[in-house]
Amino acid sequence: MDSSAIFSLEGKGLRLESRSDIESHLQALRDNDNVREVRLGGNTFGVEACEALADVMKTKPSLEIADLADIFTSRLVNEIPPALSALLTALLNLPNLHTINLSDNAFGLNTQAPLVEFLKQHVPLRHLILNNNGLGPEAGTLIADALISLHAKKDAARKDGKTVPNLETLICGRNRLENGSMEAWARAFAAHRGVQVVRMTQNGIRQEGISHLLHHGLRHASRLRVLDLEDNTFTMQGSLALADVLPHWSEAEELGIGECYLTARGTTVLAETLAKGKNNKIHTVRLQFNDMDAKALKALAGTAKVALPALKRVELNGNIFSEDDPSIEALRELLNDRMREAGVDHDDEDAQLWGIDSLSDLESDEDEDEEDEDDEDEEEKDEEEGKEAEKEDDKSAVKKDERILKETEEAEEENVPLEVDKSVDELADQLSKTGLNP
């Protein structure tokens, strides 16, 4: 984006309390009639300062991106809601505002209300970034429910003949969403089936929640390109759920499931599912620290060669096999050959997007031999429990899903033109290279 279209106070470390405090910084924004992006992160704004800023922002219909990450450091709980409300109310008036980043701000139960109201109503929203907001399962449920309301609002606008974009990006990591909010999030994704990028890392979601999210939510996201659920807990139950829904994602390009305890059998099941050839656009797979063993590694190496022609990057550190395993050498050689064919040199900046990651934290498979029998028994038990849990999950959730899915199908059957904007891919690439991604 042209720098003249950006208004930035980013990283200045300003503490702005009153209208007079911020006044000297606002003239550049007032004078810019073509501003498309506002960056405010790394400062702290009081209520009056936010009100003054809002008065100017609401006069900028060209604004597309609002980066409001880390703008309330050291603010009291009772300061944040009115300050946030002033900013978000102003943004509601902007018809081209499609991206908002509110990461690193505290939005627990005491401060989430203005955000919830904004999300219910802002029809132009395409990209939502909420990392490290301290939501917890209760506030997380409120956010997900707000997105369900947003879908209804978008649907109503389409029925009125308006061109309305899908919600395409949802980044909500490090927010302690846990199992308690997964039913709401599943319903949100069942509604927003045009979502392309989902990153929900480090949320303390356990296998039951992962299974529900995948089976009743993300399986309907047929346009999904990027899924990152790293540092949650899958076990065999979650691995089976992932294997079940993977064939629905023919557009998938990146799969981030490192540090999810897929187990050795779970990673084998994953490799066997990918071998079916339904996901031939995948270029990156992250599987670090998953108790993956040599057998699963061999399955993955074989799958990479015959069923994943776009694969260029695999992350495997922290698993249970030797760095000298023949499958590692075969996989490394395969990815190096593809990199050369793509015209990428080892000295190029893009070389880091290829090959296998550092394997400095591998565990020896010999250390695990004595525990293999117990592990297999545990995994078999987990697999059976996972299947039973899925059956119960299906019965309890199907009625709640039917209404959302019916409404979504009716909306998608209408011949409504969708916005086409090359910036979607550019934004996804940008997000993957910034600190916004965990």
Coordinates of C-alpha atoms in Angstrom, one line a residue:
M1 CA 0.0 0.0 0.0
D2 CA 1.2 3.5 -0.9
S3 CA 2.6 5.2 2.3
S4 CA 0.5 8.3 1.5
A5 CA -2.6 6.2 2.2
I6 CA -1.4 5.2 5.7
F7 CA -1.8 7.2 8.9
S8 CA 0.4 5.8 11.6
L9 CA 1.3 6.5 15.2
E10 CA 2.5 3.0 15.5
G11 CA 5.2 2.3 18.2
K12 CA 5.6 5.9 19.4
G13 CA 5.0 5.0 23.0
L14 CA 2.5 7.9 23.4
R15 CA 0.2 8.2 26.4
L16 CA -2.7 10.3 25.2
E17 CA -5.4 11.2 27.7
S18 CA -7.3 14.2 26.5
R19 CA -8.4 15.9 23.3
S20 CA -5.6 18.4 23.7
D21 CA -3.1 15.6 24.1
I22 CA -3.9 14.0 20.7
E23 CA -4.8 17.2 18.8
S24 CA -1.3 17.8 17.4
H25 CA -1.3 14.2 16.0
L26 CA -4.6 14.4 14.2
Q27 CA -4.0 17.1 11.6
A28 CA -2.3 14.7 9.2
L29 CA -5.3 12.4 9.4
R30 CA -7.7 15.3 8.9
D31 CA -5.8 16.4 5.8
N32 CA -5.7 13.0 4.2
D33 CA -8.9 12.4 2.2
N34 CA -7.6 9.2 0.7
V35 CA -6.4 7.4 3.9
R36 CA -6.9 3.6 3.6
E37 CA -5.1 2.4 6.7
V38 CA -4.8 3.6 10.3
R39 CA -2.1 2.2 12.6
L40 CA -2.3 3.1 16.3
G41 CA -0.5 0.2 18.1
G42 CA 2.1 0.7 20.7
N43 CA 0.5 3.7 22.3
T44 CA -2.1 4.0 25.1
F45 CA -5.3 6.1 24.6
G46 CA -7.7 7.5 27.2
V47 CA -11.4 8.0 26.7
E48 CA -11.3 11.6 25.6
A49 CA -8.4 10.9 23.2
C50 CA -10.4 8.1 21.6
E51 CA -13.4 10.3 21.2
A52 CA -11.3 12.9 19.4
L53 CA -9.8 10.3 17.2
A54 CA -13.2 8.8 16.5
D55 CA -14.5 12.2 15.4
V56 CA -11.9 12.3 12.7
M57 CA -12.0 8.7 11.6
K58 CA -15.7 8.7 11.0
T59 CA -15.2 11.3 8.3
K60 CA -12.9 8.9 6.3
P61 CA -15.1 6.7 4.1
S62 CA -12.0 5.5 2.2
L63 CA -10.6 3.8 5.3
E64 CA -10.2 0.0 4.8
I65 CA -7.9 -1.2 7.6
A66 CA -7.9 -0.3 11.3
D67 CA -4.9 -1.6 13.3
L68 CA -5.9 -1.0 16.9
A69 CA -3.7 -3.6 18.5
D70 CA -2.1 -2.7 21.9
I71 CA -3.8 0.6 22.4
F72 CA -5.0 0.3 26.1
T73 CA -1.9 -0.7 28.0
S74 CA -2.1 0.3 31.7
R75 CA -5.8 1.5 31.3
L76 CA -8.3 0.8 34.0
V77 CA -11.1 -1.7 33.4
N78 CA -13.7 1.1 33.5
E79 CA -11.8 3.2 30.9
I80 CA -11.7 0.6 28.1
P81 CA -15.4 0.1 27.3
P82 CA -16.2 3.8 26.6
A83 CA -12.9 4.4 24.8
L84 CA -13.4 1.3 22.7
S85 CA -17.1 2.1 22.1
A86 CA -16.1 5.6 20.7
L87 CA -13.7 4.1 18.2
L88 CA -15.9 1.2 17.0
T89 CA -19.0 3.3 16.7
A90 CA -17.0 5.6 14.4
L91 CA -15.9 2.6 12.3
L92 CA -19.4 1.3 11.9
N93 CA -20.0 4.3 9.6
L94 CA -17.3 3.4 7.2
P95 CA -18.5 1.3 4.2
N96 CA -15.1 0.2 3.1
L97 CA -13.6 -0.8 6.5
H98 CA -13.0 -4.5 5.9
T99 CA -10.1 -5.3 8.3
I100 CA -9.8 -4.7 12.0
N101 CA -7.0 -5.8 14.3
L102 CA -7.6 -5.5 18.1
S103 CA -4.9 -7.9 19.3
D104 CA -3.2 -7.4 22.7
N105 CA -6.1 -5.5 24.3
A106 CA -7.9 -6.9 27.3
F107 CA -11.5 -7.9 26.3
G108 CA -12.7 -10.1 29.1
L109 CA -16.2 -10.2 30.4
N110 CA -15.9 -6.7 31.8
T111 CA -14.9 -5.0 28.6
Q112 CA -16.2 -7.1 25.7
A113 CA -19.6 -5.4 25.1
P114 CA -18.5 -2.7 22.6
L115 CA -16.7 -5.3 20.5
V116 CA -19.6 -7.6 20.5
E117 CA -22.0 -4.8 19.4
F118 CA -19.6 -3.9 16.6
L119 CA -19.2 -7.5 15.4
K120 CA -23.0 -8.0 15.2
Q121 CA -23.4 -5.1 12.8
H122 CA -20.4 -4.4 10.7
V123 CA -21.5 -6.0 7.4
P124 CA -18.3 -5.0 5.4
L125 CA -16.1 -7.1 7.7
R126 CA -13.8 -9.5 6.0
H127 CA -10.8 -9.9 8.3
L128 CA -10.9 -10.1 12.1
I129 CA -7.8 -10.3 14.2
L130 CA -8.1 -11.0 17.9
N131 CA -4.9 -12.3 19.4
N132 CA -4.1 -12.3 23.1
N133 CA -7.3 -10.6 24.4
G134 CA -7.9 -12.6 27.5
L135 CA -11.3 -13.6 26.4
G136 CA -11.9 -16.9 28.2
P137 CA -14.7 -19.3 27.2
E138 CA -17.5 -17.0 28.3
A139 CA -16.4 -13.9 26.4
G140 CA -15.3 -16.2 23.6
T141 CA -18.8 -17.5 23.3
L142 CA -20.2 -13.9 23.1
I143 CA -17.8 -13.1 20.3
A144 CA -18.8 -16.2 18.4
D145 CA -22.5 -15.5 18.9
A146 CA -21.9 -12.0 17.6
L147 CA -20.4 -13.4 14.5
I148 CA -23.5 -15.5 14.0
S149 CA -25.6 -12.4 14.2
L150 CA -23.2 -10.8 11.7
H151 CA -23.9 -13.6 9.3
A152 CA -27.6 -12.9 9.6
K153 CA -27.0 -9.2 8.9
K154 CA -24.8 -10.0 5.9
D155 CA -27.5 -12.3 4.6
A156 CA -30.2 -9.7 5.0
A157 CA -28.1 -7.2 3.1
R158 CA -27.6 -9.7 0.2
K159 CA -31.4 -10.2 0.0
D160 CA -31.7 -6.5 -0.4
G161 CA -29.5 -6.7 -3.5
K162 CA -26.3 -5.5 -2.0
T163 CA -22.9 -6.9 -2.7
V164 CA -21.6 -8.2 0.6
P165 CA -18.2 -9.9 1.2
N166 CA -17.8 -13.1 3.2
L167 CA -15.9 -13.1 6.5
E168 CA -12.7 -14.5 5.1
T169 CA -10.1 -14.4 8.0
L170 CA -10.6 -15.2 11.6
I171 CA -7.5 -15.0 13.8
C172 CA -8.3 -15.6 17.5
G173 CA -5.3 -17.1 19.3
R174 CA -4.0 -17.1 22.9
N175 CA -7.5 -16.4 24.2
R176 CA -8.3 -19.3 26.5
L177 CA -11.3 -20.2 24.5
E178 CA -11.3 -23.8 25.8
N179 CA -13.9 -26.4 25.2
G180 CA -16.6 -24.2 26.8
S181 CA -16.9 -21.9 23.8
M182 CA -16.5 -24.5 21.0
E183 CA -20.2 -25.1 20.5
A184 CA -20.7 -21.4 19.7
W185 CA -17.6 -21.3 17.5
A186 CA -18.7 -24.3 15.6
R187 CA -22.1 -22.6 14.9
A188 CA -20.2 -19.5 13.8
F189 CA -18.1 -21.4 11.2
A190 CA -21.1 -23.3 10.1
A191 CA -22.7 -20.0 9.2
H192 CA -19.6 -18.3 7.7
R193 CA -18.7 -21.0 5.2
G194 CA -16.7 -18.7 3.0
V195 CA -14.0 -18.4 5.6
Q196 CA -10.5 -18.9 4.1
V197 CA -8.0 -18.4 7.0
V198 CA -8.6 -19.7 10.5
R199 CA -5.9 -19.3 13.2
M200 CA -7.0 -20.4 16.8
T201 CA -3.7 -21.3 18.4
Q202 CA -2.9 -21.7 22.1
N203 CA -6.5 -21.7 23.3
G204 CA -6.5 -24.6 25.7
I205 CA -9.0 -26.5 23.6
R206 CA -9.0 -30.2 24.4
Q207 CA -9.9 -33.2 22.2
E208 CA -13.7 -33.0 22.7
G209 CA -13.8 -29.4 21.8
I210 CA -11.5 -29.9 18.8
S211 CA -13.7 -32.7 17.6
H212 CA -16.8 -30.6 17.9
L213 CA -15.3 -27.6 16.2
L214 CA -14.1 -29.7 13.2
H215 CA -17.2 -31.8 12.8
H216 CA -19.9 -29.2 13.3
G217 CA -18.1 -26.0 12.2
L218 CA -15.0 -26.1 10.0
R219 CA -16.1 -29.1 7.9
H220 CA -18.5 -26.7 6.2
A221 CA -15.7 -24.2 5.3
S222 CA -15.2 -25.6 1.8
R223 CA -13.0 -22.6 0.8
L224 CA -10.6 -23.0 3.7
R225 CA -7.0 -22.3 2.7
V226 CA -5.2 -21.9 6.1
L227 CA -5.9 -23.8 9.3
D228 CA -3.7 -23.2 12.3
L229 CA -4.8 -24.9 15.6
E230 CA -1.3 -25.3 17.0
D231 CA -0.8 -25.8 20.8
N232 CA -4.2 -27.2 21.5
T233 CA -4.9 -30.9 22.4
F234 CA -6.1 -33.4 19.8
T235 CA -5.2 -36.9 20.9
M236 CA -6.6 -39.7 18.8
Q237 CA -10.1 -38.3 19.0
G238 CA -9.2 -35.0 17.5
S239 CA -6.9 -36.7 14.9
L240 CA -9.9 -38.9 13.7
A241 CA -12.0 -35.8 13.5
L242 CA -9.4 -34.0 11.4
A243 CA -9.0 -37.0 9.1
D244 CA -12.8 -37.0 8.7
V245 CA -13.1 -33.4 7.6
L246 CA -9.8 -33.0 5.6
P247 CA -11.4 -34.2 2.3
H248 CA -13.9 -31.2 2.5
W249 CA -11.0 -28.7 2.2
S250 CA -9.9 -29.1 -1.4
E251 CA -8.4 -25.5 -1.4
A252 CA -6.3 -26.1 1.7
E253 CA -2.7 -24.8 1.4
E254 CA -1.4 -24.7 5.0
L255 CA -2.0 -27.0 7.9
G256 CA -0.7 -26.0 11.3
I257 CA -1.2 -28.7 14.0
G258 CA 2.1 -28.7 15.8
E259 CA 2.2 -29.3 19.6
C260 CA -1.3 -30.8 19.5
Y261 CA -0.5 -34.3 20.7
L262 CA -1.9 -36.1 17.7
T263 CA 0.0 -39.2 18.8
A264 CA 1.8 -41.7 16.6
R265 CA -1.3 -43.4 15.4
G266 CA -3.0 -40.0 14.9
T267 CA -0.3 -38.7 12.6
T268 CA -0.3 -42.0 10.7
V269 CA -4.1 -41.6 10.1
L270 CA -3.5 -38.0 9.0
A271 CA -0.9 -39.2 6.4
E272 CA -3.2 -41.9 5.2
T273 CA -6.0 -39.4 4.7
L274 CA -3.8 -37.0 2.8
A275 CA -2.7 -39.9 0.6
K276 CA -6.2 -40.0 -0.8
G277 CA -5.3 -37.0 -3.0
K278 CA -8.1 -34.6 -1.9
N279 CA -5.7 -31.9 -0.6
N280 CA -3.2 -31.6 -3.5
K281 CA -2.8 -27.8 -2.9
I282 CA -1.2 -28.1 0.5
H283 CA 2.3 -26.6 0.6
T284 CA 3.0 -26.3 4.3
V285 CA 2.4 -28.8 7.1
R286 CA 3.5 -28.2 10.7
L287 CA 3.6 -31.3 12.9
Q288 CA 6.2 -30.5 15.6
F289 CA 6.0 -32.2 19.0
N290 CA 3.2 -34.7 18.3
D291 CA 4.7 -38.0 19.4
M292 CA 5.1 -38.9 15.7
D293 CA 7.1 -42.0 15.2
A294 CA 9.1 -43.6 12.4
K295 CA 6.1 -45.4 11.0
A296 CA 4.1 -42.3 10.8
L297 CA 7.1 -40.4 9.3
K298 CA 7.4 -43.1 6.6
A299 CA 3.7 -42.8 5.8
L300 CA 4.0 -39.0 5.5
A301 CA 7.1 -39.2 3.2
G302 CA 5.3 -41.6 0.9
T303 CA 2.2 -39.3 0.9
A304 CA 4.3 -36.2 0.1
K305 CA 5.7 -37.9 -3.0
V306 CA 2.5 -39.3 -4.5
A307 CA -0.4 -37.1 -3.2
L308 CA 1.0 -33.7 -2.2
P309 CA 2.6 -32.2 -5.3
A310 CA 2.6 -28.7 -3.9
L311 CA 4.2 -29.6 -0.6
K312 CA 7.4 -27.5 0.0
R313 CA 7.7 -27.1 3.8
V314 CA 7.3 -29.7 6.6
E315 CA 8.0 -29.0 10.3
L316 CA 8.8 -32.1 12.3
N317 CA 11.0 -31.2 15.2
G318 CA 10.3 -32.7 18.7
N319 CA 9.0 -36.0 17.5
I320 CA 10.2 -39.6 18.1
F321 CA 12.5 -40.8 15.4
S322 CA 16.1 -40.4 14.4
E323 CA 17.4 -37.5 12.2
D324 CA 19.1 -40.3 10.3
D325 CA 15.9 -42.0 9.5
P326 CA 15.7 -42.9 5.7
S327 CA 12.3 -41.2 5.5
I328 CA 13.8 -37.9 6.6
E329 CA 16.4 -38.1 3.9
A330 CA 13.8 -39.0 1.3
L331 CA 11.6 -36.1 2.3
R332 CA 14.5 -33.7 2.4
E333 CA 15.6 -34.7 -1.1
L334 CA 12.0 -34.4 -2.4
L335 CA 11.6 -30.9 -1.1
N336 CA 15.0 -29.8 -2.2
D337 CA 14.2 -31.0 -5.8
R338 CA 11.0 -29.1 -5.8
M339 CA 12.7 -26.0 -4.6
R340 CA 15.2 -26.2 -7.4
E341 CA 12.4 -26.8 -9.9
A342 CA 10.7 -23.6 -8.6
G343 CA 13.9 -21.6 -9.2
V344 CA 14.5 -20.9 -5.6
D345 CA 18.2 -20.8 -4.4
H346 CA 19.2 -21.8 -0.9
D347 CA 20.5 -18.2 -0.4
D348 CA 17.2 -16.6 -1.4
E349 CA 15.0 -15.0 1.2
D350 CA 12.1 -17.4 0.3
A351 CA 14.3 -20.5 1.0
Q352 CA 13.1 -20.5 4.6
L353 CA 9.6 -21.4 3.2
W354 CA 11.0 -24.6 1.9
G355 CA 12.4 -27.9 3.2
I356 CA 12.4 -29.4 6.7
D357 CA 12.8 -27.4 9.9
S358 CA 15.7 -27.9 12.4
L359 CA 15.4 -31.3 14.1
S360 CA 17.4 -30.4 17.2
D361 CA 14.8 -31.6 19.7
L362 CA 14.0 -35.1 18.4
E363 CA 13.5 -37.9 20.9
S364 CA 15.1 -41.2 20.4
D365 CA 12.7 -44.0 19.5
E366 CA 14.7 -46.3 21.7
D367 CA 13.6 -44.3 24.8
E368 CA 10.0 -45.1 23.9
D369 CA 10.2 -48.8 23.3
E370 CA 9.3 -49.8 26.9
E371 CA 6.2 -47.6 26.8
D372 CA 4.9 -48.7 23.4
E373 CA 2.5 -51.3 24.6
D374 CA 0.9 -49.0 27.2
D375 CA 0.7 -46.2 24.6
E376 CA -1.0 -48.4 22.1
D377 CA -3.6 -49.5 24.7
E378 CA -4.1 -45.9 25.7
E379 CA -4.5 -44.8 22.1
E380 CA -7.0 -47.6 21.3
K381 CA -9.1 -46.6 24.3
D382 CA -8.9 -43.0 23.2
E383 CA -9.9 -43.9 19.7
E384 CA -13.0 -45.8 20.9
E385 CA -13.9 -43.0 23.3
G386 CA -13.5 -40.6 20.4
K387 CA -15.9 -42.5 18.2
E388 CA -18.5 -42.7 20.9
A389 CA -18.1 -39.0 21.8
E390 CA -18.5 -38.1 18.1
K391 CA -21.8 -40.0 18.0
E392 CA -23.1 -38.3 21.0
D393 CA -21.8 -35.0 19.7
D394 CA -23.7 -35.5 16.5
K395 CA -27.0 -36.2 18.2
S396 CA -26.8 -33.2 20.5
A397 CA -25.6 -30.6 17.9
V398 CA -27.4 -31.6 14.8
K399 CA -30.7 -29.7 15.6
K400 CA -28.7 -26.6 16.5
D401 CA -26.7 -26.7 13.3
E402 CA -29.7 -27.3 11.0
R403 CA -31.2 -23.9 11.3
I404 CA -27.8 -22.1 10.7
L405 CA -27.0 -24.4 7.8
K406 CA -30.4 -24.0 6.2
E407 CA -30.1 -20.2 6.3
T408 CA -26.6 -20.3 4.9
E409 CA -27.6 -22.7 2.0
E410 CA -30.5 -20.4 1.1
A411 CA -28.1 -17.4 1.0
E412 CA -25.6 -19.2 -1.1
E413 CA -28.2 -20.4 -3.6
E414 CA -29.0 -16.8 -4.5
N415 CA -27.1 -15.4 -7.5
V416 CA -25.2 -12.7 -5.6
P417 CA -22.0 -11.2 -6.9
L418 CA -19.1 -11.5 -4.5
E419 CA -16.3 -8.9 -4.1
V420 CA -13.1 -9.9 -5.8
D421 CA -10.1 -8.2 -4.4
K422 CA -6.5 -9.3 -5.0
S423 CA -5.7 -7.9 -1.6
V424 CA -7.1 -11.0 0.1
D425 CA -4.1 -13.1 -0.8
E426 CA -1.8 -10.2 -0.2
L427 CA -3.2 -9.8 3.3
A428 CA -3.0 -13.5 4.1
D429 CA 0.7 -13.4 3.0
Q430 CA 1.3 -10.3 5.1
L431 CA -0.3 -11.8 8.2
S432 CA 1.8 -14.9 7.9
K433 CA 5.0 -12.8 8.0
T434 CA 4.0 -10.5 10.9
G435 CA 4.0 -10.9 14.7
L436 CA 0.2 -11.1 14.6
N437 CA 0.5 -14.8 13.9
P438 CA 1.6 -16.9 16.8

